[in-house]
Short mmCIF file of C-alpha atoms and ligand atoms in Angstrom, two decimals:
data_model
loop_
_atom_site.label_atom_id
_atom_site.label_comp_id
_atom_site.label_asym_id
_atom_site.label_seq_id
_atom_site.Cartn_x
_atom_site.Cartn_y
_atom_site.Cartn_z
CA MET A 1 -21.14 -10.11 44.23
CA MET A 2 -18.98 -10.41 41.12
CA ASN A 3 -19.19 -13.37 38.80
CA TYR A 4 -17.68 -14.36 35.46
CA LYS A 5 -19.95 -11.98 33.55
CA ASP A 6 -18.20 -9.01 35.11
CA TYR A 7 -14.98 -10.08 33.37
CA LEU A 8 -16.53 -10.54 29.92
CA SER A 9 -16.52 -7.67 27.46
CA ILE A 10 -18.64 -8.71 24.49
CA THR A 11 -19.30 -6.39 21.54
CA PRO A 12 -22.99 -5.41 21.19
CA GLU A 13 -23.23 -7.17 17.82
CA ILE A 14 -21.95 -10.47 19.23
CA GLU A 15 -24.00 -10.17 22.41
CA ASP A 16 -27.15 -9.66 20.36
CA ALA A 17 -26.29 -12.63 18.13
CA ILE A 18 -25.69 -14.95 21.09
CA ARG A 19 -28.93 -13.86 22.79
CA ASN A 20 -30.89 -14.54 19.61
CA ASN A 21 -29.15 -17.84 18.80
CA ARG A 22 -27.50 -16.59 15.64
CA PRO A 23 -24.24 -18.30 14.60
CA VAL A 24 -21.03 -16.93 16.10
CA VAL A 25 -17.50 -18.29 15.57
CA ALA A 26 -14.70 -17.68 18.07
CA LEU A 27 -11.18 -16.94 16.77
CA GLU A 28 -7.95 -16.93 18.77
CA SER A 29 -5.35 -14.14 18.94
CA THR A 30 -2.13 -16.10 19.61
CA ILE A 31 -2.09 -16.99 15.92
CA LEU A 32 -1.89 -13.19 15.34
CA SER A 33 0.52 -12.08 18.09
CA HIS A 34 2.84 -15.06 18.19
CA GLY A 35 2.16 -16.95 14.98
CA MET A 36 2.47 -14.43 12.14
CA PRO A 37 4.56 -11.35 11.31
CA TYR A 38 3.19 -7.78 11.23
CA PRO A 39 1.56 -6.41 9.08
CA GLU A 40 0.59 -9.64 7.28
CA ASN A 41 -1.18 -10.75 10.45
CA LEU A 42 -3.37 -7.65 10.42
CA GLU A 43 -4.54 -8.32 6.89
CA PHE A 44 -5.21 -11.92 7.91
CA ALA A 45 -7.11 -10.85 11.05
CA HIS A 46 -9.53 -8.78 8.98
CA LYS A 47 -9.80 -11.28 6.13
CA VAL A 48 -10.55 -14.26 8.37
CA GLU A 49 -13.39 -12.27 9.94
CA GLU A 50 -14.72 -11.57 6.42
CA VAL A 51 -14.63 -15.30 5.64
CA VAL A 52 -16.82 -15.96 8.70
CA ARG A 53 -19.26 -13.21 7.69
CA GLY A 54 -19.35 -14.57 4.15
CA GLN A 55 -20.87 -17.79 5.53
CA GLY A 56 -23.55 -15.95 7.52
CA ALA A 57 -21.87 -16.14 10.93
CA ILE A 58 -20.38 -13.45 13.18
CA PRO A 59 -16.67 -13.52 14.06
CA ALA A 60 -15.57 -13.18 17.70
CA THR A 61 -11.81 -12.76 18.04
CA THR A 62 -10.78 -13.11 21.68
CA ALA A 63 -8.02 -11.55 23.80
CA VAL A 64 -7.35 -10.42 27.36
CA ILE A 65 -7.10 -6.62 27.53
CA ASP A 66 -7.29 -4.26 30.52
CA GLY A 67 -8.65 -6.86 32.90
CA LYS A 68 -11.39 -8.05 30.54
CA LEU A 69 -12.03 -11.18 28.52
CA LYS A 70 -12.65 -9.58 25.15
CA VAL A 71 -15.12 -11.25 22.83
CA GLY A 72 -14.87 -9.42 19.51
CA LEU A 73 -12.06 -6.93 18.87
CA ASN A 74 -12.42 -3.55 17.15
CA ALA A 75 -9.91 -2.37 14.51
CA GLU A 76 -7.73 -0.67 17.11
CA GLU A 77 -7.62 -3.77 19.34
CA LEU A 78 -6.81 -6.01 16.36
CA GLU A 79 -3.94 -3.67 15.53
CA ILE A 80 -2.64 -3.90 19.12
CA MET A 81 -2.71 -7.71 19.04
CA CYS A 82 -1.00 -7.79 15.64
CA LYS A 83 1.75 -5.30 16.56
CA ALA A 84 2.33 -7.64 19.52
CA GLU A 85 4.33 -5.21 21.65
CA ASN A 86 4.24 -6.52 25.23
CA ILE A 87 1.52 -9.01 24.43
CA GLY A 88 1.82 -12.22 26.44
CA LYS A 89 0.86 -15.71 25.33
CA VAL A 90 -2.04 -16.73 27.54
CA SER A 91 -2.91 -20.29 28.38
CA ARG A 92 -5.50 -21.52 30.93
CA ARG A 93 -3.08 -21.08 33.80
CA ASP A 94 -2.32 -17.44 32.91
CA LEU A 95 -5.90 -16.19 32.64
CA ALA A 96 -6.41 -15.09 36.24
CA VAL A 97 -3.02 -13.35 36.45
CA TYR A 98 -3.69 -11.36 33.29
CA LEU A 99 -7.20 -10.42 34.42
CA ALA A 100 -6.16 -9.29 37.87
CA THR A 101 -3.07 -7.37 36.74
CA GLY A 102 -4.44 -5.81 33.56
CA LYS A 103 -1.70 -7.30 31.40
CA LYS A 104 -2.48 -7.67 27.70
CA GLY A 105 -2.52 -11.20 26.40
CA ALA A 106 -3.15 -13.14 23.22
CA THR A 107 -5.32 -16.20 23.74
CA THR A 108 -4.13 -19.67 22.73
CA VAL A 109 -6.62 -22.46 22.09
CA SER A 110 -7.35 -23.23 25.77
CA PRO A 111 -8.43 -19.74 26.96
CA THR A 112 -10.22 -19.10 23.66
CA MET A 113 -12.32 -22.19 24.41
CA ILE A 114 -12.89 -21.01 27.99
CA ILE A 115 -13.92 -17.52 26.89
CA ALA A 116 -16.14 -18.88 24.11
CA ALA A 117 -17.92 -21.23 26.52
CA LEU A 118 -18.44 -18.46 29.10
CA ALA A 119 -19.92 -16.24 26.39
CA GLY A 120 -22.14 -19.02 24.98
CA ILE A 121 -20.22 -19.61 21.73
CA ARG A 122 -19.94 -23.26 20.65
CA VAL A 123 -17.68 -23.19 17.59
CA PHE A 124 -14.10 -21.97 17.27
CA ALA A 125 -11.79 -21.86 14.24
CA THR A 126 -8.02 -21.98 14.58
CA GLY A 127 -4.99 -22.98 12.48
CA GLY A 128 -3.73 -26.01 14.34
CA ILE A 129 -3.89 -27.08 17.97
CA GLY A 130 -1.09 -27.68 20.45
CA GLY A 131 -0.46 -31.27 21.55
CA VAL A 132 2.03 -33.76 22.90
CA HIS A 133 5.52 -32.64 21.90
CA ARG A 134 8.04 -35.07 20.49
CA GLY A 135 10.16 -36.28 23.36
CA ALA A 136 7.34 -35.68 25.84
CA THR A 137 8.13 -38.94 27.61
CA GLU A 138 11.19 -37.02 28.90
CA THR A 139 10.03 -33.39 28.92
CA MET A 140 6.35 -33.92 29.79
CA ASP A 141 5.61 -31.05 27.39
CA ILE A 142 1.94 -31.52 26.62
CA SER A 143 -0.13 -28.52 25.55
CA ALA A 144 -2.96 -27.43 27.83
CA ASP A 145 -5.08 -27.40 24.67
CA LEU A 146 -5.66 -31.14 25.05
CA GLN A 147 -7.02 -31.00 28.62
CA GLU A 148 -9.20 -28.10 27.56
CA LEU A 149 -10.79 -30.15 24.79
CA ALA A 150 -11.68 -32.70 27.47
CA LYS A 151 -13.28 -30.12 29.78
CA THR A 152 -14.85 -27.30 27.82
CA PRO A 153 -17.85 -27.62 25.51
CA VAL A 154 -16.56 -26.03 22.31
CA CYS A 155 -16.04 -27.53 18.87
CA VAL A 156 -12.56 -26.61 17.60
CA VAL A 157 -12.02 -26.69 13.85
CA GLY A 158 -8.33 -26.89 12.91
CA ALA A 159 -6.07 -28.44 10.30
CA GLY A 160 -5.02 -31.10 12.82
CA CYS A 161 -1.61 -30.27 14.25
CA LYS A 162 1.88 -29.69 12.98
CA SER A 163 4.21 -32.69 12.97
CA LEU A 164 6.57 -30.77 15.24
CA LEU A 165 4.33 -32.57 17.73
CA ASP A 166 4.12 -36.31 18.22
CA ILE A 167 0.83 -36.71 16.37
CA GLY A 168 0.36 -40.35 17.43
CA LEU A 169 0.74 -39.52 21.13
CA THR A 170 -1.47 -36.44 20.72
CA LEU A 171 -4.26 -38.66 19.37
CA GLU A 172 -3.69 -41.25 22.13
CA TYR A 173 -4.01 -38.51 24.73
CA LEU A 174 -7.25 -37.25 23.20
CA GLU A 175 -8.60 -40.79 23.16
CA THR A 176 -7.77 -41.26 26.85
CA MET A 177 -9.45 -37.94 27.66
CA GLY A 178 -12.56 -38.94 25.71
CA VAL A 179 -12.34 -36.21 23.10
CA PRO A 180 -14.00 -37.08 19.78
CA VAL A 181 -11.61 -36.44 16.88
CA LEU A 182 -13.58 -36.06 13.69
CA GLY A 183 -12.32 -35.65 10.15
CA TYR A 184 -14.12 -33.15 7.97
CA GLN A 185 -14.83 -35.13 4.81
CA THR A 186 -11.70 -37.22 5.42
CA ASP A 187 -10.62 -40.45 7.10
CA ASP A 188 -7.17 -38.98 7.78
CA PHE A 189 -6.11 -36.79 10.66
CA PRO A 190 -4.48 -33.84 8.88
CA ALA A 191 -0.94 -32.62 9.62
CA PHE A 192 -1.43 -28.89 9.12
CA TYR A 193 0.46 -28.25 5.82
CA CYS A 194 -0.34 -31.78 4.66
CA ARG A 195 -3.71 -33.44 4.19
CA LYS A 196 -2.55 -36.69 5.78
CA SER A 197 -0.52 -37.45 8.91
CA GLY A 198 -0.46 -41.21 8.64
CA PHE A 199 -3.05 -41.42 11.44
CA GLY A 200 -6.79 -41.79 11.11
CA VAL A 201 -9.74 -40.05 12.77
CA ASP A 202 -12.57 -41.58 14.81
CA TYR A 203 -15.19 -40.65 12.27
CA ASN A 204 -15.40 -39.02 8.85
CA VAL A 205 -18.06 -36.30 9.06
CA LYS A 206 -19.84 -35.88 5.75
CA ASP A 207 -21.03 -32.27 6.14
CA ALA A 208 -21.62 -29.37 8.54
CA ASN A 209 -25.11 -30.58 9.43
CA GLU A 210 -23.79 -33.96 10.53
CA ALA A 211 -21.08 -32.28 12.63
CA ALA A 212 -23.75 -30.12 14.29
CA ARG A 213 -25.93 -33.15 15.05
CA ILE A 214 -23.00 -34.93 16.67
CA MET A 215 -22.24 -31.87 18.80
CA LYS A 216 -25.85 -31.58 19.88
CA ALA A 217 -26.06 -35.25 20.84
CA LYS A 218 -22.99 -35.00 23.08
CA TRP A 219 -24.13 -31.84 24.81
CA ASP A 220 -27.75 -33.00 25.11
CA LEU A 221 -26.32 -35.84 27.20
CA GLY A 222 -24.54 -33.34 29.39
CA LEU A 223 -21.14 -34.83 28.56
CA GLU A 224 -18.37 -32.41 29.39
CA GLY A 225 -15.76 -31.36 26.86
CA GLY A 226 -15.61 -30.46 23.21
CA PHE A 227 -14.60 -31.77 19.82
CA LEU A 228 -11.64 -31.57 17.54
CA ILE A 229 -12.54 -31.42 13.89
CA GLY A 230 -9.59 -32.02 11.59
CA ASN A 231 -10.15 -30.06 8.40
CA PRO A 232 -7.50 -30.73 5.76
CA ILE A 233 -5.75 -27.92 3.91
CA PRO A 234 -7.19 -27.42 0.40
CA GLU A 235 -5.33 -29.67 -2.04
CA GLU A 236 -3.85 -26.81 -4.08
CA TYR A 237 -2.08 -25.33 -1.05
CA ALA A 238 -0.84 -28.59 0.50
CA LEU A 239 2.94 -28.94 0.90
CA ASP A 240 5.15 -31.98 0.50
CA PHE A 241 5.24 -34.03 3.74
CA ASP A 242 8.90 -35.15 3.49
CA GLU A 243 10.07 -31.65 2.67
CA MET A 244 8.25 -30.19 5.70
CA GLU A 245 9.51 -33.03 7.88
CA LYS A 246 13.14 -32.07 7.15
CA ILE A 247 12.46 -28.45 8.07
CA ILE A 248 10.58 -29.42 11.24
CA ASN A 249 13.38 -31.75 12.36
CA LYS A 250 15.89 -28.97 11.87
CA ALA A 251 13.74 -26.55 13.89
CA ILE A 252 13.46 -29.09 16.73
CA ASP A 253 17.26 -29.53 16.75
CA MET A 254 17.73 -25.75 16.96
CA CYS A 255 15.22 -25.57 19.80
CA LYS A 256 17.18 -28.19 21.76
CA GLU A 257 20.54 -26.52 21.03
CA LYS A 258 19.26 -23.19 22.30
CA GLY A 259 17.80 -24.82 25.40
CA ILE A 260 14.35 -23.35 24.76
CA ARG A 261 11.66 -24.80 27.01
CA GLY A 262 8.14 -24.32 28.35
CA LYS A 263 5.74 -21.89 26.73
CA GLN A 264 8.51 -20.48 24.47
CA THR A 265 8.85 -23.83 22.68
CA THR A 266 5.87 -23.64 20.34
CA PRO A 267 6.37 -19.98 19.28
CA PHE A 268 10.08 -20.68 18.66
CA LEU A 269 9.34 -23.75 16.54
CA LEU A 270 6.63 -21.95 14.56
CA ALA A 271 8.88 -18.97 13.82
CA THR A 272 11.85 -21.18 12.91
CA ILE A 273 9.78 -23.36 10.59
CA LYS A 274 8.54 -20.24 8.89
CA ASP A 275 12.08 -18.84 8.49
CA LEU A 276 13.43 -22.12 7.16
CA SER A 277 10.60 -22.78 4.73
CA GLY A 278 10.19 -19.27 3.35
CA GLY A 279 7.02 -17.72 2.03
CA GLU A 280 5.44 -20.87 0.69
CA SER A 281 4.54 -22.30 4.08
CA PHE A 282 3.15 -18.97 5.20
CA ALA A 283 0.83 -18.79 2.20
CA SER A 284 -0.37 -22.31 3.04
CA ASN A 285 -0.84 -21.35 6.68
CA LEU A 286 -3.11 -18.45 5.68
CA GLN A 287 -5.17 -20.60 3.32
CA LEU A 288 -5.75 -23.43 5.77
CA ALA A 289 -6.84 -20.95 8.43
CA TYR A 290 -9.35 -19.35 6.03
CA ASN A 291 -10.63 -22.81 5.17
CA ASN A 292 -11.05 -23.65 8.87
CA ALA A 293 -12.98 -20.41 9.41
CA LYS A 294 -15.25 -21.30 6.51
CA VAL A 295 -16.04 -24.81 7.76
CA ALA A 296 -16.43 -23.64 11.37
CA SER A 297 -18.92 -21.01 10.21
CA GLN A 298 -20.94 -23.56 8.26
CA ILE A 299 -21.04 -25.77 11.36
CA ALA A 300 -22.08 -22.81 13.54
CA VAL A 301 -24.92 -22.04 11.09
CA GLU A 302 -26.15 -25.66 11.20
CA TYR A 303 -25.82 -25.88 14.98
CA ALA A 304 -27.86 -22.70 15.45
CA LYS A 305 -30.61 -24.18 13.23
CA LEU A 306 -30.72 -27.38 15.32
CA VAL A 307 -30.94 -25.42 18.57
CA GLU A 308 -33.65 -23.21 17.10
CA ALA A 309 -35.69 -26.23 15.97
CA ASP A 310 -35.37 -27.74 19.45
CA LYS A 311 -36.78 -24.71 21.29
N1 LIG B 1 0.25 -24.56 16.50
C1 LIG B 1 0.27 -23.91 15.32
N2 LIG B 1 0.00 -22.57 15.32
C2 LIG B 1 -0.28 -21.88 16.46
C3 LIG B 1 -0.30 -22.58 17.70
C4 LIG B 1 -0.05 -23.93 17.67
O1 LIG B 1 0.53 -24.51 14.31
O2 LIG B 1 -0.49 -20.65 16.41
C5 LIG B 1 -0.62 -21.84 18.97
C6 LIG B 1 -2.10 -22.01 19.37
O3 LIG B 1 -2.55 -20.81 19.97
C7 LIG B 1 -2.03 -23.12 20.41
C8 LIG B 1 -0.72 -22.81 21.09
O4 LIG B 1 -3.10 -23.10 21.33
O5 LIG B 1 0.15 -22.41 20.04
C9 LIG B 1 -0.17 -24.00 21.84
O6 LIG B 1 0.94 -23.61 22.59
P1 LIG B 1 1.60 -24.63 23.62
O7 LIG B 1 2.21 -25.70 22.76
O8 LIG B 1 2.64 -23.82 24.35
O9 LIG B 1 0.51 -25.13 24.50
MN1 LIG B 2 4.19 -26.71 26.24
#
């Protein structure tokens, strides 16, 4: 009888690491296929994996290819995801369709969490998460990422979320769903390009070891769901909040004018913000993602130590 393991395709290196409780960090592929242009995304895809290795962890980029949940992509598969020809954007609801039909898909935050949890990976680095869109009281556009954080036991390290979302409502939603929102060495929930959003976090985590201890306590209790760790962009790459706000407002207006809805909304907004803000925001985007990979790796290293000591 088939079970979930028959759908997983894990590289031998990652499989060995998971079996021996060595630190592994999951990475998503939507940021590659639908978040960055080619070939800059390919350089990023390799470099972010190097950042993880530099901290003593093993990178596991995920995707859905040929009916398999891929955990770890080889150079050829990374190239396919980055060229993004006929690559869908996969959310939780799309997973089964893609698996059964063999369609190729890039994983957003929700399926990356699902795949990580199935494989036994507890830490995941991304850029920023999806959330409650502005105007959601009318559109009901709320990313599946938020429900996933409530259900699936993975710690997601991201630079908060872009203010194209309603950050206040996003945090309210996470509170209702019981998702701990931690700041990494900050009291402020970050707004992607900016270190502060005007909203606070539940708790300011002082280092990777403390984050790992908090994770272990939650999962020792058997509480379902994960964590969101807001890791602010390094100071030198942070952009001006008001400047970004103007660009984001313009992108939202364009989205409305064009009548774009559903799963196209976020990719459209991301691409438009990038076009309107030029190269500067892209450089910041790369740097915050590297920084998230670094912190996620440090947390994965500490978490593996705690689990080892508890054996
Ligand atoms: N926000 C970003 N960059 C991204 C995404 C969100 O700043 O790349 C991607 C992530 O993969 C996230 C997804 O999981 O968009 C959310 O899409 P939606 O809003 O359609 O749920
Ligand atoms: Mn949506």
